[in-house]
mmCIF file of C-alpha atoms in Angstrom:
data_model
loop_
_atom_site.group_PDB
_atom_site.id
_atom_site.type_symbol
_atom_site.label_atom_id
_atom_site.label_comp_id
_atom_site.label_asym_id
_atom_site.label_seq_id
_atom_site.Cartn_x
_atom_site.Cartn_y
_atom_site.Cartn_z
ATOM 1 C CA MET A 1 0.000 0.000 0.000
ATOM 2 C CA LYS A 2 1.278 3.467 -0.887
ATOM 3 C CA ARG A 3 2.376 5.481 2.103
ATOM 4 C CA ILE A 4 -0.253 7.984 3.251
ATOM 5 C CA GLU A 5 1.753 10.919 4.592
ATOM 6 C CA GLU A 6 -1.280 12.517 6.240
ATOM 7 C CA ILE A 7 -1.587 9.527 8.574
ATOM 8 C CA TYR A 8 1.967 10.003 9.847
ATOM 9 C CA TRP A 9 1.099 13.559 10.833
ATOM 10 C CA LEU A 10 -2.218 12.567 12.382
ATOM 11 C CA ARG A 11 -0.643 9.783 14.441
ATOM 12 C CA PHE A 12 2.140 12.150 15.532
ATOM 13 C CA TYR A 13 -0.438 14.659 16.712
ATOM 14 C CA GLY A 14 -2.601 12.006 18.371
ATOM 15 C CA CYS A 15 0.312 10.546 20.307
ATOM 16 C CA LEU A 16 1.445 13.941 21.599
ATOM 17 C CA ALA A 17 -2.142 14.961 22.353
ATOM 18 C CA VAL A 18 -2.717 11.964 24.651
ATOM 19 C CA PHE A 19 0.684 12.516 26.283
ATOM 20 C CA VAL A 20 0.050 16.224 26.926
ATOM 21 C CA PHE A 21 -3.523 15.595 28.103
ATOM 22 C CA HIS A 22 -2.300 13.288 30.876
ATOM 23 C CA LEU A 23 0.572 15.668 31.670
ATOM 24 C CA ILE A 24 -1.840 18.571 32.191
ATOM 25 C CA GLU A 25 -4.076 16.328 34.289
ATOM 26 C CA ARG A 26 -1.112 15.605 36.604
ATOM 27 C CA ILE A 27 -0.396 19.321 36.948
ATOM 28 C CA GLU A 28 -4.009 20.044 37.873
ATOM 29 C CA GLU A 29 -4.136 17.148 40.335
ATOM 30 C CA ASN A 30 -0.834 17.899 42.079
ATOM 31 C CA TYR A 31 -0.242 21.636 41.746
ATOM 32 C CA LEU A 32 -2.943 23.955 40.475
ATOM 33 C CA GLU A 33 -6.046 24.375 38.344
ATOM 34 C CA HIS A 34 -6.263 27.309 35.971
ATOM 35 C CA VAL A 35 -8.439 28.337 33.045
ATOM 36 C CA PHE A 36 -5.372 28.459 30.792
ATOM 37 C CA LEU A 37 -4.760 24.792 31.520
ATOM 38 C CA ASP A 38 -8.367 24.114 30.571
ATOM 39 C CA LEU A 39 -7.816 25.960 27.297
ATOM 40 C CA ALA A 40 -4.672 23.901 26.691
ATOM 41 C CA LEU A 41 -6.723 20.710 27.116
ATOM 42 C CA ILE A 42 -9.042 21.523 24.207
ATOM 43 C CA PRO A 43 -6.730 20.373 21.359
ATOM 44 C CA THR A 44 -5.534 17.372 23.361
ATOM 45 C CA VAL A 45 -8.978 15.736 23.620
ATOM 46 C CA LEU A 46 -8.645 14.709 19.964
ATOM 47 C CA GLY A 47 -5.855 12.229 20.734
ATOM 48 C CA THR A 48 -7.860 9.076 21.397
ATOM 49 C CA PRO A 49 -10.348 9.653 18.533
ATOM 50 C CA ILE A 50 -7.389 10.074 16.156
ATOM 51 C CA PHE A 51 -6.039 6.616 17.040
ATOM 52 C CA ILE A 52 -9.442 5.002 16.480
ATOM 53 C CA PHE A 53 -9.943 6.856 13.189
ATOM 54 C CA ILE A 54 -6.480 5.885 11.916
ATOM 55 C CA SER A 55 -7.048 2.211 12.691
ATOM 56 C CA ILE A 56 -10.181 1.973 10.547
ATOM 57 C CA PHE A 57 -8.819 4.275 7.834
ATOM 58 C CA LEU A 58 -5.665 2.242 7.289
ATOM 59 C CA PHE A 59 -7.338 -1.164 7.268
ATOM 60 C CA SER A 60 -10.031 0.073 4.902
ATOM 61 C CA ALA A 61 -7.404 1.587 2.587
ATOM 62 C CA ARG A 62 -5.290 -1.586 2.735
ATOM 63 C CA TYR A 63 -7.937 -4.277 2.384
ATOM 64 C CA GLY A 64 -11.030 -2.608 0.964
ATOM 65 C CA ASN A 65 -13.702 -5.301 0.811
ATOM 66 C CA GLU A 66 -11.156 -8.153 0.805
ATOM 67 C CA VAL A 67 -10.429 -8.602 4.500
ATOM 68 C CA PRO A 68 -8.036 -11.549 5.117
ATOM 69 C CA HIS A 69 -9.365 -14.566 7.002
ATOM 70 C CA ASN A 70 -6.892 -14.142 9.889
ATOM 71 C CA PHE A 71 -7.651 -10.433 10.332
ATOM 72 C CA LEU A 72 -9.495 -10.684 13.656
ATOM 73 C CA ALA A 73 -7.055 -13.214 15.139
ATOM 74 C CA ASN A 74 -4.091 -10.948 14.396
ATOM 75 C CA ARG A 75 -5.861 -7.861 15.712
ATOM 76 C CA PHE A 76 -6.783 -9.658 18.927
ATOM 77 C CA LYS A 77 -3.191 -10.773 19.427
ATOM 78 C CA TYR A 78 -1.591 -7.372 18.881
ATOM 79 C CA VAL A 79 -4.247 -5.336 20.678
ATOM 80 C CA MET A 80 -5.727 -7.379 23.499
ATOM 81 C CA VAL A 81 -2.525 -9.038 24.776
ATOM 82 C CA PRO A 82 -0.970 -5.606 25.599
ATOM 83 C CA TYR A 83 -4.333 -4.593 27.077
ATOM 84 C CA PHE A 84 -4.202 -7.384 29.657
ATOM 85 C CA VAL A 85 -0.461 -7.014 30.332
ATOM 86 C CA TYR A 86 -0.549 -3.269 30.922
ATOM 87 C CA GLY A 87 -3.903 -3.509 32.664
ATOM 88 C CA LEU A 88 -2.375 -5.944 35.125
ATOM 89 C CA ILE A 89 0.652 -3.684 35.673
ATOM 90 C CA TYR A 90 -1.431 -0.556 36.264
ATOM 91 C CA SER A 91 -3.959 -2.325 38.471
ATOM 92 C CA LEU A 92 -1.269 -3.888 40.682
ATOM 93 C CA ALA A 93 0.552 -0.583 40.992
ATOM 94 C CA GLU A 94 -2.633 1.215 42.019
ATOM 95 C CA TYR A 95 -3.585 -1.588 44.417
ATOM 96 C CA LEU A 96 -0.208 -1.348 46.158
ATOM 97 C CA ARG A 97 -0.483 2.442 46.323
ATOM 98 C CA MET A 98 -3.888 2.164 47.979
ATOM 99 C CA LEU A 99 -2.572 -0.375 50.488
ATOM 100 C CA ALA A 100 0.343 1.909 51.331
ATOM 101 C CA SER A 101 -2.084 4.744 51.998
ATOM 102 C CA GLU A 102 -4.137 2.395 54.213
ATOM 103 C CA GLU A 103 -7.182 2.418 51.941
ATOM 104 C CA ARG A 104 -9.211 -0.753 52.245
ATOM 105 C CA VAL A 105 -9.915 -2.339 48.877
ATOM 106 C CA SER A 106 -10.888 -5.814 47.732
ATOM 107 C CA PHE A 107 -8.219 -7.244 45.424
ATOM 108 C CA GLY A 108 -10.797 -9.092 43.321
ATOM 109 C CA TYR A 109 -13.030 -6.042 42.960
ATOM 110 C CA HIS A 110 -10.057 -3.848 42.112
ATOM 111 C CA MET A 111 -8.796 -6.195 39.391
ATOM 112 C CA THR A 112 -12.299 -6.504 37.946
ATOM 113 C CA GLU A 113 -12.551 -2.729 37.824
ATOM 114 C CA TYR A 114 -9.353 -2.524 35.786
ATOM 115 C CA LEU A 115 -9.381 -5.598 33.555
ATOM 116 C CA VAL A 116 -13.090 -6.319 33.040
ATOM 117 C CA PHE A 117 -14.554 -2.811 33.265
ATOM 118 C CA ALA A 118 -11.509 -1.257 31.508
ATOM 119 C CA GLY A 119 -10.934 1.285 34.275
ATOM 120 C CA TRP A 120 -7.610 2.573 32.964
ATOM 121 C CA HIS A 121 -6.448 4.606 29.966
ATOM 122 C CA GLY A 122 -6.027 1.471 27.815
ATOM 123 C CA TYR A 123 -9.829 1.326 27.408
ATOM 124 C CA PHE A 124 -9.033 2.615 23.919
ATOM 125 C CA LEU A 125 -7.783 -0.863 22.986
ATOM 126 C CA ILE A 126 -11.165 -2.460 23.687
ATOM 127 C CA VAL A 127 -12.874 0.257 21.649
ATOM 128 C CA ALA A 128 -10.477 -0.398 18.766
ATOM 129 C CA MET A 129 -11.018 -4.171 18.971
ATOM 130 C CA GLN A 130 -14.779 -3.723 18.727
ATOM 131 C CA PHE A 131 -14.375 -1.629 15.610
ATOM 132 C CA TYR A 132 -12.080 -4.234 14.068
ATOM 133 C CA VAL A 133 -14.933 -6.710 14.532
ATOM 134 C CA LEU A 134 -17.404 -4.213 13.077
ATOM 135 C CA PHE A 135 -15.058 -3.574 10.137
ATOM 136 C CA TRP A 136 -14.887 -7.335 9.476
ATOM 137 C CA LEU A 137 -18.680 -7.687 9.674
ATOM 138 C CA TYR A 138 -19.220 -4.597 7.535
ATOM 139 C CA ASN A 139 -17.182 -6.078 4.691
ATOM 140 C CA ARG A 140 -17.958 -9.758 5.231
ATOM 141 C CA PHE A 141 -21.706 -9.197 4.905
ATOM 142 C CA GLY A 142 -21.701 -6.194 2.565
ATOM 143 C CA LEU A 143 -23.317 -3.883 5.103
ATOM 144 C CA GLN A 144 -22.366 -0.821 3.046
ATOM 145 C CA ARG A 145 -25.575 -1.476 1.079
ATOM 146 C CA TRP A 146 -27.663 -0.672 4.157
ATOM 147 C CA LEU A 147 -25.195 1.503 6.066
ATOM 148 C CA PRO A 148 -23.602 3.837 3.484
ATOM 149 C CA SER A 149 -20.797 5.852 5.045
ATOM 150 C CA GLY A 150 -22.049 9.333 4.024
ATOM 151 C CA PRO A 151 -25.560 9.332 5.520
ATOM 152 C CA TRP A 152 -24.411 7.203 8.425
ATOM 153 C CA LEU A 153 -21.707 9.682 9.365
ATOM 154 C CA VAL A 154 -24.549 12.077 10.147
ATOM 155 C CA VAL A 155 -26.572 9.397 11.949
ATOM 156 C CA GLY A 156 -23.493 8.127 13.801
ATOM 157 C CA SER A 157 -22.571 11.643 14.918
ATOM 158 C CA LEU A 158 -26.031 12.167 16.382
ATOM 159 C CA ILE A 159 -25.847 8.785 18.126
ATOM 160 C CA SER A 160 -22.437 9.583 19.635
ATOM 161 C CA ILE A 161 -23.490 13.063 20.748
ATOM 162 C CA GLY A 162 -26.607 11.591 22.328
ATOM 163 C CA TRP A 163 -24.607 8.861 24.068
ATOM 164 C CA TRP A 164 -22.095 11.206 25.703
ATOM 165 C CA GLY A 165 -24.777 13.772 26.443
ATOM 166 C CA PHE A 166 -26.983 11.249 28.230
ATOM 167 C CA PHE A 167 -24.256 10.122 30.617
ATOM 168 C CA ARG A 168 -22.998 13.665 31.209
ATOM 169 C CA TRP A 169 -26.359 15.267 31.892
ATOM 170 C CA GLN A 170 -27.722 12.362 33.914
ATOM 171 C CA ALA A 171 -24.446 12.126 35.900
ATOM 172 C CA ILE A 172 -24.453 8.335 35.545
ATOM 173 C CA GLU A 173 -21.181 6.623 36.477
ATOM 174 C CA PRO A 174 -21.087 2.909 35.554
ATOM 175 C CA PRO A 175 -18.276 0.730 36.961
ATOM 176 C CA GLY A 176 -14.864 1.376 35.461
ATOM 177 C CA TYR A 177 -15.146 2.895 32.009
ATOM 178 C CA LEU A 178 -17.997 0.703 30.786
ATOM 179 C CA HIS A 179 -19.849 3.536 29.066
ATOM 180 C CA TRP A 180 -16.568 4.713 27.514
ATOM 181 C CA ILE A 181 -15.856 1.412 25.790
ATOM 182 C CA ALA A 182 -19.353 1.066 24.322
ATOM 183 C CA PRO A 183 -19.004 1.609 20.550
ATOM 184 C CA LEU A 184 -22.008 3.959 20.360
ATOM 185 C CA GLY A 185 -19.927 6.846 21.672
ATOM 186 C CA TRP A 186 -17.342 6.399 18.919
ATOM 187 C CA ILE A 187 -19.428 5.168 15.993
ATOM 188 C CA TYR A 188 -19.040 8.459 14.095
ATOM 189 C CA LEU A 189 -15.302 7.725 13.746
ATOM 190 C CA PHE A 190 -16.019 4.456 11.955
ATOM 191 C CA PHE A 191 -18.136 6.056 9.245
ATOM 192 C CA LEU A 192 -15.870 9.107 8.997
ATOM 193 C CA ALA A 193 -12.907 6.819 8.288
ATOM 194 C CA LEU A 194 -14.847 4.820 5.681
ATOM 195 C CA LEU A 195 -16.075 7.978 3.975
ATOM 196 C CA THR A 196 -12.627 9.576 3.712
ATOM 197 C CA VAL A 197 -11.051 6.345 2.450
ATOM 198 C CA LYS A 198 -13.796 5.966 -0.158
ATOM 199 C CA HIS A 199 -12.797 9.255 -1.802
ATOM 200 C CA TYR A 200 -9.087 9.316 -0.975
ATOM 201 C CA PRO A 201 -6.869 10.674 -2.550
ATOM 202 C CA ASN A 202 -9.467 12.698 -4.480
ATOM 203 C CA LEU A 203 -11.115 14.243 -1.453
ATOM 204 C CA HIS A 204 -10.711 17.760 -2.817
ATOM 205 C CA GLN A 205 -12.928 16.885 -5.753
ATOM 206 C CA GLN A 206 -15.866 16.174 -3.429
ATOM 207 C CA PRO A 207 -18.227 19.138 -2.850
ATOM 208 C CA TRP A 208 -19.027 18.035 0.705
ATOM 209 C CA PHE A 209 -15.327 17.888 1.560
ATOM 210 C CA ARG A 210 -14.531 21.315 0.100
ATOM 211 C CA ARG A 211 -17.425 22.787 2.059
ATOM 212 C CA PHE A 212 -16.831 21.266 5.498
ATOM 213 C CA SER A 213 -13.028 21.302 5.417
ATOM 214 C CA HIS A 214 -13.120 25.097 5.204
ATOM 215 C CA PRO A 215 -11.391 26.477 8.325
ATOM 216 C CA LEU A 216 -14.260 28.848 9.116
ATOM 217 C CA TRP A 217 -16.313 25.917 10.439
ATOM 218 C CA LEU A 218 -13.492 24.941 12.786
ATOM 219 C CA VAL A 219 -12.765 28.522 13.871
ATOM 220 C CA ALA A 220 -16.430 29.187 14.658
ATOM 221 C CA LEU A 221 -16.722 25.982 16.685
ATOM 222 C CA LEU A 222 -13.490 26.683 18.576
ATOM 223 C CA ALA A 223 -14.712 30.199 19.402
ATOM 224 C CA GLY A 224 -17.806 28.720 21.023
ATOM 225 C CA ILE A 225 -15.780 26.091 22.924
ATOM 226 C CA VAL A 226 -13.364 28.741 24.222
ATOM 227 C CA ALA A 227 -16.261 30.934 25.322
ATOM 228 C CA PHE A 228 -17.841 28.091 27.308
ATOM 229 C CA THR A 229 -14.408 27.317 28.789
ATOM 230 C CA LEU A 230 -13.946 30.884 30.011
ATOM 231 C CA PHE A 231 -17.328 30.656 31.732
ATOM 232 C CA GLY A 232 -16.371 27.317 33.303
ATOM 233 C CA GLU A 233 -19.140 25.394 31.576
ATOM 234 C CA LEU A 234 -17.213 22.484 30.024
ATOM 235 C CA ALA A 235 -15.620 19.226 31.101
ATOM 236 C CA TYR A 236 -12.557 18.055 29.183
ATOM 237 C CA SER A 237 -12.052 14.590 27.754
ATOM 238 C CA SER A 238 -12.546 12.807 24.450
ATOM 239 C CA LYS A 239 -15.920 11.634 25.774
ATOM 240 C CA GLU A 240 -17.865 14.897 25.493
ATOM 241 C CA THR A 241 -20.628 15.959 23.118
ATOM 242 C CA TRP A 242 -18.655 18.911 21.742
ATOM 243 C CA VAL A 243 -15.706 16.677 20.786
ATOM 244 C CA VAL A 244 -17.740 14.977 18.032
ATOM 245 C CA PRO A 245 -18.133 18.060 15.767
ATOM 246 C CA LEU A 246 -14.695 19.326 16.828
ATOM 247 C CA PHE A 247 -13.025 16.139 15.658
ATOM 248 C CA ILE A 248 -14.934 15.985 12.366
ATOM 249 C CA PHE A 249 -14.158 19.583 11.380
ATOM 250 C CA SER A 250 -10.562 19.284 12.623
ATOM 251 C CA LEU A 251 -9.984 16.050 10.703
ATOM 252 C CA LEU A 252 -11.444 17.374 7.451
ATOM 253 C CA TRP A 253 -9.413 20.578 7.721
ATOM 254 C CA ALA A 254 -6.242 18.602 8.553
ATOM 255 C CA MET A 255 -6.715 16.237 5.608
ATOM 256 C CA SER A 256 -7.017 19.288 3.379
ATOM 257 C CA TRP A 257 -4.024 21.105 4.870
ATOM 258 C CA LEU A 258 -1.681 18.107 5.002
ATOM 259 C CA VAL A 259 -1.986 17.110 1.351
ATOM 260 C CA GLY A 260 1.488 16.746 -0.143
ATOM 261 C CA MET A 261 3.265 17.432 3.153
ATOM 262 C CA LYS A 262 6.017 14.874 3.681
ATOM 263 C CA ALA A 263 6.489 13.543 7.201
ATOM 264 C CA THR A 264 9.740 14.684 8.812
ATOM 265 C CA PRO A 265 12.201 12.259 10.497
ATOM 266 C CA LEU A 266 10.930 13.405 13.933
ATOM 267 C CA VAL A 267 7.321 12.744 12.957
ATOM 268 C CA LYS A 268 8.221 9.263 11.714
ATOM 269 C CA LYS A 269 10.240 8.490 14.856
ATOM 270 C CA VAL A 270 7.318 9.379 17.123
ATOM 271 C CA ASN A 271 5.089 7.240 14.868
ATOM 272 C CA GLU A 272 7.465 4.335 15.322
ATOM 273 C CA TYR A 273 7.083 4.360 19.109
ATOM 274 C CA SER A 274 3.558 5.772 19.304
ATOM 275 C CA PHE A 275 1.897 2.584 20.584
ATOM 276 C CA GLY A 276 4.476 2.199 23.352
ATOM 277 C CA ILE A 277 4.250 5.885 24.290
ATOM 278 C CA TYR A 278 0.479 5.679 24.505
ATOM 279 C CA LEU A 279 0.530 2.641 26.769
ATOM 280 C CA ALA A 280 3.527 3.311 29.003
ATOM 281 C CA HIS A 281 3.843 7.048 29.683
ATOM 282 C CA PRO A 282 1.662 7.099 32.855
ATOM 283 C CA LEU A 283 4.067 4.548 34.408
ATOM 284 C CA PHE A 284 6.918 7.015 34.069
ATOM 285 C CA PHE A 285 4.748 9.918 35.181
ATOM 286 C CA SER A 286 4.224 7.925 38.379
ATOM 287 C CA VAL A 287 7.993 7.633 38.840
ATOM 288 C CA VAL A 288 8.210 11.443 38.837
ATOM 289 C CA ASP A 289 5.302 11.648 41.282
ATOM 290 C CA PHE A 290 6.998 9.156 43.597
ATOM 291 C CA VAL A 291 10.111 11.330 43.700
ATOM 292 C CA GLY A 292 7.900 14.360 44.307
ATOM 293 C CA TRP A 293 6.402 12.674 47.382
ATOM 294 C CA GLN A 294 9.884 12.365 48.860
ATOM 295 C CA VAL A 295 11.418 15.678 47.775
ATOM 296 C CA PRO A 296 9.490 18.897 47.016
ATOM 297 C CA ILE A 297 9.695 19.718 43.282
ATOM 298 C CA PRO A 298 8.863 23.192 41.932
ATOM 299 C CA LEU A 299 6.207 23.310 39.242
ATOM 300 C CA TRP A 300 8.561 24.229 36.388
ATOM 301 C CA LEU A 301 10.867 21.314 37.190
ATOM 302 C CA TYR A 302 7.917 18.969 37.671
ATOM 303 C CA VAL A 303 6.598 19.757 34.168
ATOM 304 C CA ILE A 304 10.022 19.248 32.580
ATOM 305 C CA ALA A 305 10.544 15.995 34.498
ATOM 306 C CA LEU A 306 7.143 14.640 33.410
ATOM 307 C CA ALA A 307 7.836 15.463 29.764
ATOM 308 C CA VAL A 308 11.398 14.122 29.674
ATOM 309 C CA VAL A 309 10.970 11.035 31.851
ATOM 310 C CA GLY A 310 7.551 10.172 30.417
ATOM 311 C CA MET A 311 8.638 10.378 26.789
ATOM 312 C CA SER A 312 12.182 8.976 27.034
ATOM 313 C CA GLY A 313 11.149 6.210 29.433
ATOM 314 C CA SER A 314 8.306 5.062 27.170
ATOM 315 C CA ILE A 315 10.548 5.010 24.103
ATOM 316 C CA LEU A 316 13.341 3.183 25.900
ATOM 317 C CA LEU A 317 10.927 0.568 27.265
ATOM 318 C CA ASN A 318 9.465 0.009 23.810
ATOM 319 C CA ARG A 319 12.926 -0.323 22.253
ATOM 320 C CA LEU A 320 13.946 -2.885 24.846
ATOM 321 C CA ALA A 321 10.691 -4.815 24.603
ATOM 322 C CA ASN A 322 10.882 -5.084 20.815
ATOM 323 C CA ARG A 323 14.272 -6.777 20.864
ATOM 324 C CA ALA A 324 12.307 -10.017 21.150
ATOM 325 C CA GLU A 325 9.082 -10.952 19.378
ATOM 326 C CA TRP A 326 7.337 -12.206 22.515
ATOM 327 C CA SER A 327 8.152 -9.145 24.661
ATOM 328 C CA GLY A 328 7.181 -6.795 21.846
ATOM 329 C CA LEU A 329 3.836 -8.577 21.678
ATOM 330 C CA LEU A 330 3.341 -8.218 25.434
ATOM 331 C CA LEU A 331 4.352 -4.563 25.760
ATOM 332 C CA GLY A 332 3.314 -3.152 22.388
ATOM 333 C CA LYS A 333 4.682 -3.743 18.920
ATOM 334 C CA ARG A 334 6.970 -1.114 17.483
ATOM 335 C CA LEU A 335 5.472 0.344 14.324
ATOM 336 C CA ARG A 336 7.405 -0.230 11.127
ATOM 337 C CA VAL A 337 7.927 3.150 9.493
ATOM 338 C CA ALA A 338 9.539 3.404 6.064
#
């Protein structure tokens, strides 16, 4: 398959967005909350949707309607094995932290919360796996006849907005991240990916694309989001109603702007380790926090330490893990980048 340079840039942005989102969260939890930090969170909420979009886009571009027979088995191996390995690591670490702070917690309940209810940031992997199954079904049974990507992008967007809006406005909190991993909240990404692949690389010839990729749509939406932020009316995550239109307009504008832009060596290097960075960076953030519990760290040094230790530690771990096939499978395969 011909290299799609736009995807390198999108994955680069998505990886850094997730990284910075969790970094800002640590600052707000441990040091201060400020409206400027809230404003900085706005572009970072697109990180997780970008990874889901890329997954469907690439497989659709690579296979079309001819999905190989071992597709689901391979996806399960490379996605769900790291989910259980990292889920076990994060759950044990949190369980030990709670014991050290003398919080009473049932080990069985705690592990169920993490591994069954996906109560950690790797919930994205379960979402992705569900869409791999949907992608297989969509092509295996020719569902495009009844679920065409164009009209169903509109329907899917309304479904996703309704899903996140219901849980936000009703203040319902299921165990773990159960409502996060339900595909209804992300279904718009599936049809958006199929629609863009269908017309790629001739997107600019499509009237709908020329209209909605215009930056005025994105600027107007961002102005409204910033206004609500300044009034303290928004919550910030990829699971909010306003993220659905923000991602769609941002993605269409980005696909228009990135045409013909070659990925730089730095962009490709981050792509290479993106899966490992996504999975492992909170582990190294916790190392910085542990040091901060022992020795007071000023805010400026704390931010630098999170960025340096979180990024370099994740890359180093991924490099070491991928020296062997089995350890790379357990801790996240390193992406092959030409």
